[in-house]
């Protein structure tokens, strides 16, 4: 049953730039019951998917992705911003809702044929998830699903992810 966690999200106007309405998830994470409910809702939302590992992007994706991987007994693979990973990497540059970013993943993090769930806190225009899925596919692995806590309505992030099984817990306006 939904715990209406969307009501606990904090909206910050004009952050990090003028005109952007930033959704702050820390107001959910700081409460033990809400954090627990969030991970339980994510687990329920992907319970029917067959996957071996969770891939998540720096930094908020790590918080929920690693908790979900731990509770579901899956491996966890970090996708990091440029220059942070020590070994050989796959790399992808993409457009953000505001600005541009480069993400990287270790080449040996995934094996060919492995099934992967990509998890992130929020879907905006979809560039991060699309780039992360391309990194996953560069390794020869398969995207079993893409799962978000929050999906921003009206930005059509899903349009960039039509190849994948995309799920989100809450649609936020
Ligand atoms: P996209 O690539 O879909 O445009 O943006 C999603 C990525 O940017 C996610 O990794 C997410 O953490 C971050 N992001 C963009 N806008 C917001 C926001 O309003 N709130 C939060 N929490 N993250 C955001």
PDB file of C-alpha atoms and ligand atoms in Angstrom:
ATOM      1  CA  UNK A   1       0.000   0.000   0.000  1.00  0.00           C
ATOM      2  CA  UNK A   2       1.292   3.464  -0.881  1.00  0.00           C
ATOM      3  CA  UNK A   3       2.499   5.549   2.046  1.00  0.00           C
ATOM      4  CA  UNK A   4       2.033   8.817   0.121  1.00  0.00           C
ATOM      5  CA  UNK A   5       5.705   9.657   0.447  1.00  0.00           C
ATOM      6  CA  UNK A   6       5.266  12.280  -2.275  1.00  0.00           C
ATOM      7  CA  UNK A   7       3.584  14.474   0.337  1.00  0.00           C
ATOM      8  CA  UNK A   8       6.833  14.527   2.325  1.00  0.00           C
ATOM      9  CA  UNK A   9       8.984  15.792  -0.542  1.00  0.00           C
ATOM     10  CA  UNK A  10      10.215  19.373  -0.239  1.00  0.00           C
ATOM     11  CA  UNK A  11       9.949  21.656  -3.269  1.00  0.00           C
ATOM     12  CA  UNK A  12      12.726  24.248  -3.511  1.00  0.00           C
ATOM     13  CA  UNK A  13      11.980  26.982  -5.999  1.00  0.00           C
ATOM     14  CA  UNK A  14      14.746  28.441  -8.166  1.00  0.00           C
ATOM     15  CA  UNK A  15      17.342  25.805  -7.157  1.00  0.00           C
ATOM     16  CA  UNK A  16      20.011  25.218  -8.414  1.00  0.00           C
ATOM     17  CA  UNK A  17      19.063  27.810 -11.049  1.00  0.00           C
ATOM     18  CA  UNK A  18      16.283  30.328 -11.564  1.00  0.00           C
ATOM     19  CA  UNK A  19      13.175  28.675 -13.010  1.00  0.00           C
ATOM     20  CA  UNK A  20      13.972  25.184 -11.673  1.00  0.00           C
ATOM     21  CA  UNK A  21      11.680  23.657  -9.050  1.00  0.00           C
ATOM     22  CA  UNK A  22      13.977  21.220  -7.244  1.00  0.00           C
ATOM     23  CA  UNK A  23      12.467  18.205  -5.476  1.00  0.00           C
ATOM     24  CA  UNK A  24      14.355  17.539  -2.251  1.00  0.00           C
ATOM     25  CA  UNK A  25      14.167  13.894  -1.115  1.00  0.00           C
ATOM     26  CA  UNK A  26      16.170  14.386   2.109  1.00  0.00           C
ATOM     27  CA  UNK A  27      12.888  15.166   3.902  1.00  0.00           C
ATOM     28  CA  UNK A  28      11.913  11.524   3.285  1.00  0.00           C
ATOM     29  CA  UNK A  29      15.341  10.001   3.990  1.00  0.00           C
ATOM     30  CA  UNK A  30      15.762  11.657   7.411  1.00  0.00           C
ATOM     31  CA  UNK A  31      12.759   9.861   8.891  1.00  0.00           C
ATOM     32  CA  UNK A  32      13.434   6.195   9.752  1.00  0.00           C
ATOM     33  CA  UNK A  33       9.899   4.999   8.949  1.00  0.00           C
ATOM     34  CA  UNK A  34       9.712   6.967   5.695  1.00  0.00           C
ATOM     35  CA  UNK A  35      13.119   5.720   4.522  1.00  0.00           C
ATOM     36  CA  UNK A  36      12.083   2.159   5.358  1.00  0.00           C
ATOM     37  CA  UNK A  37       8.757   2.605   3.536  1.00  0.00           C
ATOM     38  CA  UNK A  38      10.528   4.046   0.489  1.00  0.00           C
ATOM     39  CA  UNK A  39      12.840   1.041   0.141  1.00  0.00           C
ATOM     40  CA  UNK A  40       9.907  -1.348   0.729  1.00  0.00           C
ATOM     41  CA  UNK A  41       7.884   0.408  -2.001  1.00  0.00           C
ATOM     42  CA  UNK A  42      10.824   0.241  -4.428  1.00  0.00           C
ATOM     43  CA  UNK A  43      11.263  -3.461  -3.628  1.00  0.00           C
ATOM     44  CA  UNK A  44       7.572  -4.142  -4.292  1.00  0.00           C
ATOM     45  CA  UNK A  45       7.749  -2.170  -7.553  1.00  0.00           C
ATOM     46  CA  UNK A  46      10.511  -4.389  -8.990  1.00  0.00           C
ATOM     47  CA  UNK A  47       9.655  -7.702  -7.285  1.00  0.00           C
ATOM     48  CA  UNK A  48       8.522  -9.277 -10.582  1.00  0.00           C
ATOM     49  CA  UNK A  49      11.691  -8.301 -12.490  1.00  0.00           C
ATOM     50  CA  UNK A  50      14.527 -10.765 -12.980  1.00  0.00           C
ATOM     51  CA  UNK A  51      17.885  -9.076 -12.408  1.00  0.00           C
ATOM     52  CA  UNK A  52      21.351  -9.782 -10.966  1.00  0.00           C
ATOM     53  CA  UNK A  53      22.667  -6.325 -10.115  1.00  0.00           C
ATOM     54  CA  UNK A  54      21.550  -2.792  -9.368  1.00  0.00           C
ATOM     55  CA  UNK A  55      23.317   0.110 -11.065  1.00  0.00           C
ATOM     56  CA  UNK A  56      22.770   3.587  -9.626  1.00  0.00           C
ATOM     57  CA  UNK A  57      24.117   7.057 -10.342  1.00  0.00           C
ATOM     58  CA  UNK A  58      25.945   9.459  -8.046  1.00  0.00           C
ATOM     59  CA  UNK A  59      24.851  10.804  -5.658  1.00  0.00           C
ATOM     60  CA  UNK A  60      21.220  10.372  -4.547  1.00  0.00           C
ATOM     61  CA  UNK A  61      20.894   7.200  -6.623  1.00  0.00           C
ATOM     62  CA  UNK A  62      23.532   5.644  -4.360  1.00  0.00           C
ATOM     63  CA  UNK A  63      21.412   6.207  -1.261  1.00  0.00           C
ATOM     64  CA  UNK A  64      18.351   4.347  -2.459  1.00  0.00           C
ATOM     65  CA  UNK A  65      20.075   2.017  -4.930  1.00  0.00           C
ATOM     66  CA  UNK A  66      22.475   0.567  -2.384  1.00  0.00           C
ATOM     67  CA  UNK A  67      19.763   0.138   0.265  1.00  0.00           C
ATOM     68  CA  UNK A  68      17.602  -1.667  -2.297  1.00  0.00           C
ATOM     69  CA  UNK A  69      20.497  -3.874  -3.466  1.00  0.00           C
ATOM     70  CA  UNK A  70      21.307  -4.793   0.125  1.00  0.00           C
ATOM     71  CA  UNK A  71      17.746  -5.763   1.043  1.00  0.00           C
ATOM     72  CA  UNK A  72      17.261  -7.712  -2.236  1.00  0.00           C
ATOM     73  CA  UNK A  73      20.684  -9.380  -1.989  1.00  0.00           C
ATOM     74  CA  UNK A  74      21.860  -8.023  -5.348  1.00  0.00           C
ATOM     75  CA  UNK A  75      25.265  -6.669  -6.320  1.00  0.00           C
ATOM     76  CA  UNK A  76      25.630  -2.884  -6.445  1.00  0.00           C
ATOM     77  CA  UNK A  77      27.462  -0.992  -9.192  1.00  0.00           C
ATOM     78  CA  UNK A  78      28.131   2.752  -8.869  1.00  0.00           C
ATOM     79  CA  UNK A  79      27.958   5.056 -11.881  1.00  0.00           C
ATOM     80  CA  UNK A  80      30.101   8.073 -10.990  1.00  0.00           C
ATOM     81  CA  UNK A  81      30.786  11.540 -12.282  1.00  0.00           C
ATOM     82  CA  UNK A  82      33.915  11.957 -14.434  1.00  0.00           C
ATOM     83  CA  UNK A  83      37.297  11.212 -12.898  1.00  0.00           C
ATOM     84  CA  UNK A  84      36.212   9.416  -9.720  1.00  0.00           C
ATOM     85  CA  UNK A  85      36.585   5.722 -10.597  1.00  0.00           C
ATOM     86  CA  UNK A  86      40.089   4.232 -10.319  1.00  0.00           C
ATOM     87  CA  UNK A  87      40.051   1.385 -12.879  1.00  0.00           C
ATOM     88  CA  UNK A  88      39.240   1.143 -16.621  1.00  0.00           C
ATOM     89  CA  UNK A  89      35.905   2.799 -17.440  1.00  0.00           C
ATOM     90  CA  UNK A  90      33.100   3.237 -19.964  1.00  0.00           C
ATOM     91  CA  UNK A  91      32.179   6.921 -20.296  1.00  0.00           C
ATOM     92  CA  UNK A  92      29.162   8.891 -21.558  1.00  0.00           C
ATOM     93  CA  UNK A  93      28.457  12.661 -21.815  1.00  0.00           C
ATOM     94  CA  UNK A  94      24.823  13.794 -21.860  1.00  0.00           C
ATOM     95  CA  UNK A  95      22.508  16.798 -21.361  1.00  0.00           C
ATOM     96  CA  UNK A  96      20.909  17.568 -17.995  1.00  0.00           C
ATOM     97  CA  UNK A  97      17.749  19.584 -17.294  1.00  0.00           C
ATOM     98  CA  UNK A  98      20.301  22.251 -16.376  1.00  0.00           C
ATOM     99  CA  UNK A  99      23.758  21.881 -17.948  1.00  0.00           C
ATOM    100  CA  UNK A 100      25.749  18.847 -19.048  1.00  0.00           C
ATOM    101  CA  UNK A 101      27.377  15.915 -17.303  1.00  0.00           C
ATOM    102  CA  UNK A 102      29.728  13.006 -17.905  1.00  0.00           C
ATOM    103  CA  UNK A 103      29.208   9.686 -16.142  1.00  0.00           C
ATOM    104  CA  UNK A 104      31.476   6.665 -15.915  1.00  0.00           C
ATOM    105  CA  UNK A 105      31.243   2.996 -14.915  1.00  0.00           C
ATOM    106  CA  UNK A 106      33.979   0.437 -14.367  1.00  0.00           C
ATOM    107  CA  UNK A 107      34.409  -1.808 -17.420  1.00  0.00           C
ATOM    108  CA  UNK A 108      34.547  -4.938 -15.283  1.00  0.00           C
ATOM    109  CA  UNK A 109      31.515  -4.045 -13.098  1.00  0.00           C
ATOM    110  CA  UNK A 110      29.090  -6.014 -15.283  1.00  0.00           C
ATOM    111  CA  UNK A 111      29.466  -9.280 -17.192  1.00  0.00           C
ATOM    112  CA  UNK A 112      28.027  -9.805 -20.678  1.00  0.00           C
ATOM    113  CA  UNK A 113      24.497 -11.171 -20.377  1.00  0.00           C
ATOM    114  CA  UNK A 114      23.911 -10.005 -16.808  1.00  0.00           C
ATOM    115  CA  UNK A 115      20.531  -8.442 -16.124  1.00  0.00           C
ATOM    116  CA  UNK A 116      20.561  -5.032 -14.481  1.00  0.00           C
ATOM    117  CA  UNK A 117      18.070  -2.759 -12.731  1.00  0.00           C
ATOM    118  CA  UNK A 118      18.946   0.943 -12.964  1.00  0.00           C
ATOM    119  CA  UNK A 119      17.684   2.894  -9.945  1.00  0.00           C
ATOM    120  CA  UNK A 120      17.602   6.642  -9.369  1.00  0.00           C
ATOM    121  CA  UNK A 121      15.787   9.069  -7.097  1.00  0.00           C
ATOM    122  CA  UNK A 122      14.207  11.122  -9.846  1.00  0.00           C
ATOM    123  CA  UNK A 123      13.377  11.114 -13.559  1.00  0.00           C
ATOM    124  CA  UNK A 124      13.467  14.602 -15.115  1.00  0.00           C
ATOM    125  CA  UNK A 125      14.286  14.807 -18.851  1.00  0.00           C
ATOM    126  CA  UNK A 126      15.761  11.307 -18.778  1.00  0.00           C
ATOM    127  CA  UNK A 127      19.331  12.054 -19.871  1.00  0.00           C
ATOM    128  CA  UNK A 128      20.963  10.458 -16.816  1.00  0.00           C
ATOM    129  CA  UNK A 129      18.995   7.223 -17.070  1.00  0.00           C
ATOM    130  CA  UNK A 130      19.476   7.039 -20.841  1.00  0.00           C
ATOM    131  CA  UNK A 131      23.249   7.530 -20.509  1.00  0.00           C
ATOM    132  CA  UNK A 132      23.467   5.015 -17.645  1.00  0.00           C
ATOM    133  CA  UNK A 133      21.542   2.432 -19.675  1.00  0.00           C
ATOM    134  CA  UNK A 134      23.978   2.985 -22.552  1.00  0.00           C
ATOM    135  CA  UNK A 135      26.879   2.326 -20.157  1.00  0.00           C
ATOM    136  CA  UNK A 136      25.155  -0.878 -19.013  1.00  0.00           C
ATOM    137  CA  UNK A 137      24.715  -1.970 -22.629  1.00  0.00           C
ATOM    138  CA  UNK A 138      28.338  -1.055 -23.451  1.00  0.00           C
ATOM    139  CA  UNK A 139      29.308  -3.812 -21.038  1.00  0.00           C
ATOM    140  CA  UNK A 140      27.105  -6.296 -22.915  1.00  0.00           C
ATOM    141  CA  UNK A 141      24.617  -6.448 -20.040  1.00  0.00           C
ATOM    142  CA  UNK A 142      20.854  -6.135 -20.391  1.00  0.00           C
ATOM    143  CA  UNK A 143      18.628  -3.472 -18.791  1.00  0.00           C
ATOM    144  CA  UNK A 144      15.915  -5.479 -17.010  1.00  0.00           C
ATOM    145  CA  UNK A 145      14.201  -2.314 -15.776  1.00  0.00           C
ATOM    146  CA  UNK A 146      14.559   1.310 -14.763  1.00  0.00           C
ATOM    147  CA  UNK A 147      13.104   2.369 -11.420  1.00  0.00           C
ATOM    148  CA  UNK A 148      12.594   5.831  -9.911  1.00  0.00           C
ATOM    149  CA  UNK A 149      11.269   7.156  -6.628  1.00  0.00           C
ATOM    150  CA  UNK A 150       9.909  10.288  -8.341  1.00  0.00           C
ATOM    151  CA  UNK A 151       8.973  11.007 -11.942  1.00  0.00           C
ATOM    152  CA  UNK A 152       8.529  14.659 -12.871  1.00  0.00           C
ATOM    153  CA  UNK A 153       5.310  15.024 -14.836  1.00  0.00           C
ATOM    154  CA  UNK A 154       5.412  17.046 -18.016  1.00  0.00           C
ATOM    155  CA  UNK A 155       9.105  16.629 -18.829  1.00  0.00           C
ATOM    156  CA  UNK A 156       8.539  13.452 -20.865  1.00  0.00           C
ATOM    157  CA  UNK A 157      11.663  11.738 -19.539  1.00  0.00           C
ATOM    158  CA  UNK A 158      10.089   8.414 -20.472  1.00  0.00           C
ATOM    159  CA  UNK A 159      10.275   9.315 -24.150  1.00  0.00           C
ATOM    160  CA  UNK A 160      14.036   8.733 -24.048  1.00  0.00           C
ATOM    161  CA  UNK A 161      13.593   5.379 -22.353  1.00  0.00           C
ATOM    162  CA  UNK A 162      10.931   3.721 -24.523  1.00  0.00           C
ATOM    163  CA  UNK A 163      13.165   0.646 -25.061  1.00  0.00           C
ATOM    164  CA  UNK A 164      13.012  -0.155 -21.349  1.00  0.00           C
ATOM    165  CA  UNK A 165      10.572  -1.220 -18.658  1.00  0.00           C
ATOM    166  CA  UNK A 166      10.323   2.106 -16.779  1.00  0.00           C
ATOM    167  CA  UNK A 167       8.611   2.327 -13.401  1.00  0.00           C
ATOM    168  CA  UNK A 168       8.230   5.111 -10.859  1.00  0.00           C
ATOM    169  CA  UNK A 169       6.596   5.229  -7.450  1.00  0.00           C
ATOM    170  CA  UNK A 170       5.240   8.794  -7.617  1.00  0.00           C
ATOM    171  CA  UNK A 171       4.366  11.184 -10.413  1.00  0.00           C
ATOM    172  CA  UNK A 172       5.042  14.730  -9.169  1.00  0.00           C
ATOM    173  CA  UNK A 173       3.884  17.993 -10.757  1.00  0.00           C
TER     174      UNK A 173
HETATM  175  P1  LIG B   1      17.472  13.840 -15.836  1.00  0.00           P
HETATM  176  O1  LIG B   1      18.762  13.266 -16.331  1.00  0.00           O
HETATM  177  O2  LIG B   1      16.325  12.850 -15.900  1.00  0.00           O
HETATM  178  O3  LIG B   1      17.134  15.156 -16.470  1.00  0.00           O
HETATM  179  O4  LIG B   1      17.695  14.227 -14.309  1.00  0.00           O
HETATM  180  C1  LIG B   1      17.666  13.265 -13.326  1.00  0.00           C
HETATM  181  C2  LIG B   1      18.936  13.257 -12.560  1.00  0.00           C
HETATM  182  O5  LIG B   1      19.220  14.548 -12.043  1.00  0.00           O
HETATM  183  C3  LIG B   1      18.835  12.318 -11.381  1.00  0.00           C
HETATM  184  O6  LIG B   1      20.083  11.695 -11.165  1.00  0.00           O
HETATM  185  C4  LIG B   1      18.466  13.221 -10.226  1.00  0.00           C
HETATM  186  O7  LIG B   1      19.137  12.863  -9.047  1.00  0.00           O
HETATM  187  C5  LIG B   1      18.910  14.618 -10.667  1.00  0.00           C
HETATM  188  N1  LIG B   1      17.822  15.599 -10.536  1.00  0.00           N
HETATM  189  C6  LIG B   1      17.358  16.444 -11.479  1.00  0.00           C
HETATM  190  N2  LIG B   1      16.383  17.230 -11.012  1.00  0.00           N
HETATM  191  C7  LIG B   1      16.201  16.872  -9.725  1.00  0.00           C
HETATM  192  C8  LIG B   1      15.295  17.297  -8.691  1.00  0.00           C
HETATM  193  O8  LIG B   1      14.448  18.173  -8.837  1.00  0.00           O
HETATM  194  N3  LIG B   1      15.398  16.659  -7.501  1.00  0.00           N
HETATM  195  C9  LIG B   1      16.292  15.664  -7.296  1.00  0.00           C
HETATM  196  N4  LIG B   1      16.302  15.081  -6.089  1.00  0.00           N
HETATM  197  N5  LIG B   1      17.148  15.245  -8.223  1.00  0.00           N
HETATM  198  C10 LIG B   1      17.107  15.834  -9.431  1.00  0.00           C
END
